[in-house]
XYZ file of C-alpha atoms in Angstrom:
397
model
C -16.515 12.398 -22.145
C -13.498 14.705 -20.972
C -14.063 17.904 -22.234
C -11.298 19.373 -24.654
C -8.015 20.719 -23.903
C -6.843 24.173 -24.628
C -3.825 24.334 -27.217
C -1.647 26.287 -26.282
C 0.413 27.868 -29.430
C 3.898 29.297 -28.723
C 4.511 32.314 -30.130
C 1.326 33.253 -27.687
C 3.053 31.742 -24.487
C 6.823 32.723 -25.023
C 7.069 34.600 -28.316
C 10.854 35.643 -27.187
C 11.879 32.531 -27.925
C 9.454 30.878 -30.317
C 11.723 32.015 -33.435
C 13.417 29.230 -33.031
C 11.180 27.169 -33.435
C 8.783 25.536 -36.129
C 6.114 27.740 -36.968
C 2.882 26.487 -35.643
C 4.238 24.819 -32.492
C 2.123 24.387 -29.247
C 1.805 23.191 -26.154
C -1.332 21.300 -23.896
C -2.054 20.124 -20.600
C -3.668 17.432 -20.081
C -4.947 17.169 -16.357
C -5.703 13.738 -16.517
C -5.141 10.626 -18.233
C -9.059 10.303 -19.308
C -8.181 13.412 -21.175
C -4.867 12.433 -23.141
C -5.630 8.881 -23.899
C -6.439 8.862 -27.614
C -3.726 11.012 -28.407
C -1.746 9.120 -25.727
C -2.420 6.005 -27.644
C -1.702 7.745 -31.539
C 1.423 8.705 -30.094
C 2.632 5.646 -29.231
C 2.560 4.252 -33.027
C 4.616 7.646 -34.271
C 7.336 8.328 -31.065
C 9.666 6.197 -30.109
C 9.587 5.415 -26.340
C 9.771 2.358 -23.764
C 7.854 0.351 -22.487
C 7.160 2.179 -19.751
C 5.491 5.207 -21.800
C 2.880 3.162 -22.689
C -0.483 4.439 -22.329
C -1.575 1.734 -19.772
C 1.574 1.432 -18.044
C 1.210 5.009 -16.217
C -2.907 4.786 -16.056
C -2.906 1.632 -14.181
C -0.635 2.789 -12.050
C -1.815 6.345 -11.326
C -5.168 4.527 -10.574
C -3.506 1.648 -7.918
C -0.803 3.664 -6.455
C -0.359 7.289 -7.770
C -3.738 8.655 -6.894
C -3.165 6.742 -2.985
C 0.008 8.970 -3.234
C -0.868 12.388 -3.947
C 0.084 13.031 -7.567
C -1.863 14.725 -9.366
C -2.097 14.229 -13.288
C -0.304 17.161 -15.856
C 0.175 15.429 -19.076
C 2.344 18.428 -21.271
C 1.619 17.552 -24.807
C 4.386 19.827 -27.903
C 2.378 19.489 -31.625
C 3.037 20.969 -34.564
C 1.543 23.272 -36.791
C -0.419 20.001 -38.104
C -1.495 19.234 -34.562
C 1.278 15.805 -34.279
C 2.317 14.782 -30.786
C 6.017 15.990 -31.543
C 6.957 14.972 -27.252
C 4.140 14.217 -24.394
C 5.571 14.017 -21.524
C 3.626 12.153 -18.362
C 4.425 14.514 -15.615
C 2.485 14.748 -12.736
C 2.436 17.181 -9.376
C 3.017 16.203 -5.440
C 2.758 18.413 -2.905
C 5.293 17.153 0.526
C 5.256 19.319 3.483
C 3.984 22.215 1.287
C 6.117 22.232 -1.478
C 4.689 21.724 -4.402
C 7.109 19.027 -6.643
C 7.368 18.255 -10.392
C 7.803 14.772 -12.117
C 7.521 11.610 -13.946
C 4.528 10.036 -13.647
C 5.031 6.376 -12.552
C 7.130 5.696 -9.212
C 9.723 3.527 -8.259
C 8.377 0.719 -10.075
C 9.446 2.554 -13.329
C 12.937 1.320 -14.501
C 13.456 4.105 -16.458
C 11.377 7.446 -16.621
C 11.324 9.065 -20.342
C 9.035 11.159 -22.767
C 7.474 9.910 -25.977
C 9.781 12.020 -28.680
C 9.011 11.670 -32.570
C 11.558 11.576 -34.070
C 11.387 14.680 -36.374
C 11.281 17.076 -33.607
C 14.498 18.590 -33.184
C 15.390 18.947 -29.045
C 18.322 21.117 -29.939
C 16.442 24.597 -27.930
C 14.362 22.423 -25.407
C 16.267 24.078 -22.306
C 15.218 27.360 -23.027
C 11.052 25.655 -23.708
C 11.477 24.381 -20.105
C 11.006 27.244 -18.234
C 7.236 27.618 -20.002
C 6.510 24.886 -19.805
C 7.164 24.665 -16.101
C 5.682 27.621 -16.077
C 2.563 26.024 -17.561
C 2.291 23.610 -14.954
C 1.702 26.496 -12.658
C 2.660 27.148 -8.903
C 6.267 24.497 -9.434
C 8.210 24.786 -6.459
C 10.609 21.875 -7.200
C 10.742 19.233 -10.478
C 12.629 16.317 -9.786
C 13.263 12.918 -11.842
C 15.487 10.174 -11.872
C 15.839 6.859 -13.933
C 15.683 9.362 -17.113
C 17.842 7.499 -19.909
C 20.537 9.498 -22.178
C 18.253 7.902 -25.297
C 14.441 6.937 -25.836
C 14.612 4.151 -28.542
C 17.604 5.730 -29.982
C 16.186 9.317 -29.595
C 18.066 11.694 -27.306
C 16.125 12.731 -24.426
C 16.634 15.951 -24.232
C 15.696 16.361 -21.090
C 19.500 15.104 -19.371
C 20.901 17.319 -20.794
C 19.022 19.857 -18.207
C 20.747 22.413 -15.408
C 20.953 19.994 -12.153
C 21.224 16.289 -13.885
C 23.671 13.888 -14.110
C 24.413 10.541 -14.898
C 23.482 8.254 -11.330
C 23.527 4.658 -12.233
C 23.097 2.546 -15.075
C 20.888 -0.728 -16.679
C 22.401 -3.304 -18.836
C 20.378 -5.331 -21.634
C 21.540 -7.932 -24.110
C 21.418 -7.516 -28.130
C 19.660 -10.321 -29.340
C 21.105 -12.872 -31.722
C 19.775 -14.319 -35.292
C 19.982 -17.774 -32.990
C 20.297 -18.542 -29.568
C 23.529 -20.583 -30.617
C 25.005 -16.960 -31.597
C 24.069 -15.585 -28.565
C 25.792 -18.237 -26.458
C 28.937 -18.229 -27.688
C 29.727 -14.321 -26.655
C 28.671 -15.553 -23.163
C 30.287 -18.619 -20.517
C 30.210 -21.891 -21.804
C 30.232 -22.879 -18.538
C 27.161 -20.852 -17.189
C 24.700 -22.825 -19.820
C 26.432 -25.798 -19.017
C 25.857 -26.062 -15.962
C 22.087 -24.846 -16.180
C 21.678 -27.070 -18.762
C 22.998 -30.026 -15.574
C 20.997 -28.023 -12.768
C 17.654 -29.191 -15.874
C 18.944 -32.173 -16.260
C 18.987 -32.471 -12.033
C 15.396 -30.848 -11.572
C 14.253 -33.322 -13.640
C 15.004 -36.567 -11.133
C 13.018 -34.406 -8.366
C 9.437 -34.701 -10.773
C 7.978 -33.658 -13.590
C 9.388 -29.949 -15.046
C 7.350 -27.459 -16.484
C 8.258 -24.681 -18.422
C 5.333 -21.621 -18.784
C 7.287 -19.292 -20.654
C 3.353 -17.135 -20.649
C 0.938 -18.424 -18.300
C -2.564 -18.913 -20.037
C -5.342 -16.394 -18.064
C -6.798 -18.135 -15.846
C -3.458 -19.561 -14.087
C -2.091 -16.301 -14.569
C -2.947 -14.347 -10.703
C -1.612 -17.589 -9.063
C 1.690 -16.786 -10.779
C 1.630 -13.947 -10.149
C 1.109 -14.185 -5.958
C 3.860 -17.000 -5.709
C 5.405 -14.235 -7.325
C 5.299 -12.007 -4.798
C 5.193 -13.943 -1.927
C 9.397 -14.704 -3.396
C 10.074 -11.098 -3.668
C 8.590 -9.988 -0.380
C 10.502 -13.702 1.284
C 14.154 -12.034 -1.020
C 13.637 -8.729 0.154
C 13.078 -9.317 4.091
C 16.742 -11.774 3.199
C 17.940 -9.009 2.296
C 16.779 -6.079 4.864
C 15.024 -4.857 1.574
C 11.688 -2.962 1.261
C 8.908 -5.224 1.157
C 6.612 -2.820 -1.889
C 4.428 -6.079 -1.986
C 3.000 -5.701 2.473
C 2.083 -1.674 1.001
C -1.341 -1.061 -0.616
C -1.583 -1.115 -4.385
C 1.421 -2.765 -5.995
C 0.535 -5.770 -6.488
C -2.996 -4.846 -7.289
C -0.762 -2.710 -10.038
C 1.053 -6.389 -11.147
C -2.522 -8.058 -11.057
C -4.361 -5.588 -12.877
C -1.945 -4.874 -15.705
C -1.473 -8.263 -16.321
C -5.030 -8.881 -16.709
C -6.401 -6.479 -18.852
C -3.299 -6.007 -20.974
C -0.874 -3.578 -22.639
C -1.370 -1.237 -25.839
C 1.629 -1.703 -27.883
C 2.932 -5.274 -26.496
C 2.317 -7.516 -23.741
C 2.328 -8.875 -20.376
C 4.232 -12.188 -19.731
C 3.671 -13.709 -16.744
C 6.994 -16.825 -16.682
C 7.227 -19.608 -14.420
C 8.785 -22.488 -13.738
C 7.546 -26.353 -12.229
C 8.214 -28.928 -10.239
C 4.990 -31.152 -9.901
C 2.362 -29.075 -8.385
C 5.688 -26.819 -7.056
C 5.632 -23.059 -8.036
C 9.511 -22.610 -8.127
C 10.718 -19.705 -10.259
C 8.485 -16.524 -11.646
C 8.703 -14.634 -13.701
C 6.589 -11.472 -14.599
C 8.396 -8.891 -17.946
C 6.858 -7.094 -20.520
C 7.304 -6.988 -24.162
C 7.304 -3.814 -25.839
C 7.855 -2.604 -29.536
C 11.331 -4.612 -30.022
C 12.252 -5.162 -27.125
C 11.683 -8.012 -23.361
C 12.251 -6.349 -19.994
C 13.159 -8.807 -17.133
C 11.578 -6.743 -14.834
C 10.456 -8.788 -11.305
C 11.749 -12.652 -10.775
C 11.135 -13.989 -7.891
C 12.200 -18.075 -7.353
C 12.088 -20.146 -4.139
C 14.356 -20.308 -1.435
C 15.254 -24.103 0.581
C 16.493 -26.668 -1.561
C 15.171 -25.595 -4.971
C 17.839 -22.742 -4.229
C 20.982 -25.625 -5.196
C 18.981 -25.583 -8.895
C 19.554 -22.396 -10.272
C 15.414 -22.651 -10.926
C 15.339 -18.519 -11.862
C 19.058 -18.954 -13.914
C 16.838 -21.519 -15.854
C 13.775 -20.117 -16.339
C 15.520 -16.530 -17.065
C 17.735 -19.179 -20.318
C 14.215 -20.543 -21.274
C 12.755 -16.512 -21.525
C 16.001 -15.623 -23.668
C 15.354 -18.745 -26.066
C 11.314 -17.336 -26.143
C 12.737 -13.947 -27.178
C 15.022 -15.440 -29.563
C 12.490 -17.013 -31.563
C 9.830 -15.053 -31.885
C 12.190 -12.341 -33.357
C 12.871 -10.083 -30.368
C 15.898 -7.125 -31.166
C 16.774 -6.583 -27.177
C 16.508 -8.306 -23.502
C 16.255 -5.794 -21.521
C 17.399 -6.786 -17.598
C 17.209 -2.779 -16.841
C 17.621 -0.633 -13.983
C 20.541 -2.471 -11.296
C 24.171 -3.703 -10.973
C 23.173 -7.884 -9.774
C 26.096 -10.058 -10.275
C 23.958 -12.375 -12.751
C 23.100 -9.244 -15.236
C 27.082 -9.015 -15.796
C 27.131 -12.216 -16.926
C 23.961 -12.167 -19.904
C 24.422 -7.808 -20.777
C 26.495 -6.706 -23.507
C 25.852 -3.310 -23.145
C 24.441 -0.546 -20.437
C 22.274 2.088 -20.471
C 23.312 5.032 -18.850
C 20.194 6.744 -16.587
C 20.145 10.191 -14.926
C 18.907 11.812 -12.341
C 18.040 15.649 -10.370
C 16.395 18.209 -9.707
C 16.151 22.056 -10.263
C 13.784 24.532 -7.273
C 11.292 26.963 -9.375
C 10.755 29.479 -6.605
C 12.410 30.185 -3.484
C 11.585 27.788 -1.227
C 12.406 25.001 -4.323
C 15.700 26.819 -4.540
C 16.416 26.535 -0.986
C 14.742 22.937 -0.158
C 17.247 22.254 -3.490
C 20.198 23.868 -2.278
C 20.306 21.763 1.641
C 18.606 18.308 -0.061
C 22.510 18.267 -2.509
C 24.089 19.335 1.066
C 23.438 16.328 2.693
C 23.459 14.371 0.101
C 26.629 15.907 -0.044
C 27.056 15.010 3.677
C 26.305 11.693 3.159
C 28.753 10.835 0.266
C 31.504 11.149 2.293
C 30.477 9.718 5.451
C 29.485 6.986 3.417
C 33.328 6.851 2.151
C 34.983 7.445 5.498
C 36.062 3.779 5.947
C 36.536 5.094 10.116
C 32.694 6.502 10.500
C 31.495 3.366 8.684
C 33.856 1.018 10.663
C 31.918 2.552 14.233
C 28.181 3.124 12.269
C 29.330 -1.673 12.149
C 30.321 -1.943 15.550
C 27.154 0.322 16.930
C 24.267 -1.494 14.847
C 26.502 -4.571 15.724
C 26.262 -3.524 19.616
C 22.835 -2.867 19.421
C 21.735 -6.013 18.301
C 23.725 -7.245 20.825
C 21.693 -5.807 23.481
C 18.053 -6.621 21.890
C 19.088 -10.869 21.772
C 19.839 -10.486 25.375
């Protein structure tokens, strides 16, 4: 049984700013997921959050990936005088080359990094609280964050207004209508007609079977198929193959097997006879469905838009279930523009909180600016392409 975590009154931590906040506000730093579990799960019922901030999502990430990457858990909780959770920040600390870095837990597989926020929390003076939080974490050199949403299910995210944060990318989502027919009217009729045509063509090859949510005894096989399909695609595009690294496939398998409090993991599949031609690993949380890890078989099957057929079937199911948003998450892939009707701005940035940290941030910012200028220099880009071409030619001789 975890020991009780100390509750620090803001009036004792920072008496100079305590008057700017409600009487009785306090903070806790939970040193593990076990210490925070009871309060975190309760906060999910009262606070605005995305599925990526569910206890089970991040606890599974820490167990399978975070611990092996050197992340130390430091979950920050702000409470009111009645000890209700006003904000829960799933933060961690990681040491790199002697620099102690604070950041959100969840890594690259978490599309939105954000706090859980109670609608009653007045975050207008959050910038004053932030140095107190950093001090309580202890020994922080640098704070880094990425993919922070502007709002958390309609509640303003105060972290994006911190010094050093800026908009860097966006996610895409579709508002779901009461009926599928209404949803279709707002999008390309040609796309839906082609999807129906491709489905008819698939039926000529064999028996088509759509599993919106695969049964428990088939989930592991579908997820393994998804991983193979994703890995193939990553290799084709020269991207990092996460499933070649320890822990990543375990995360998806284990979370699908154990479930997600406040929502569910949905594993979908499209079969033609015994051929697994398209897959998806996604999440339902609240009234939002997250389209996260789609895969499809290459070769002949790719000609039949099998990935789009599965996506269309999942959208229809979400509408029938009365969900409000189909979230295509981060990234500007072309197919997302065909389905989405709004964007979610995402922010990133870094701050130095010690002399060493400020030097690191200054060097990092200078390097990023240099890279941005290089990417925008057409003559330099042409030179790099020629050098790569020459190197490729020599390696093939």
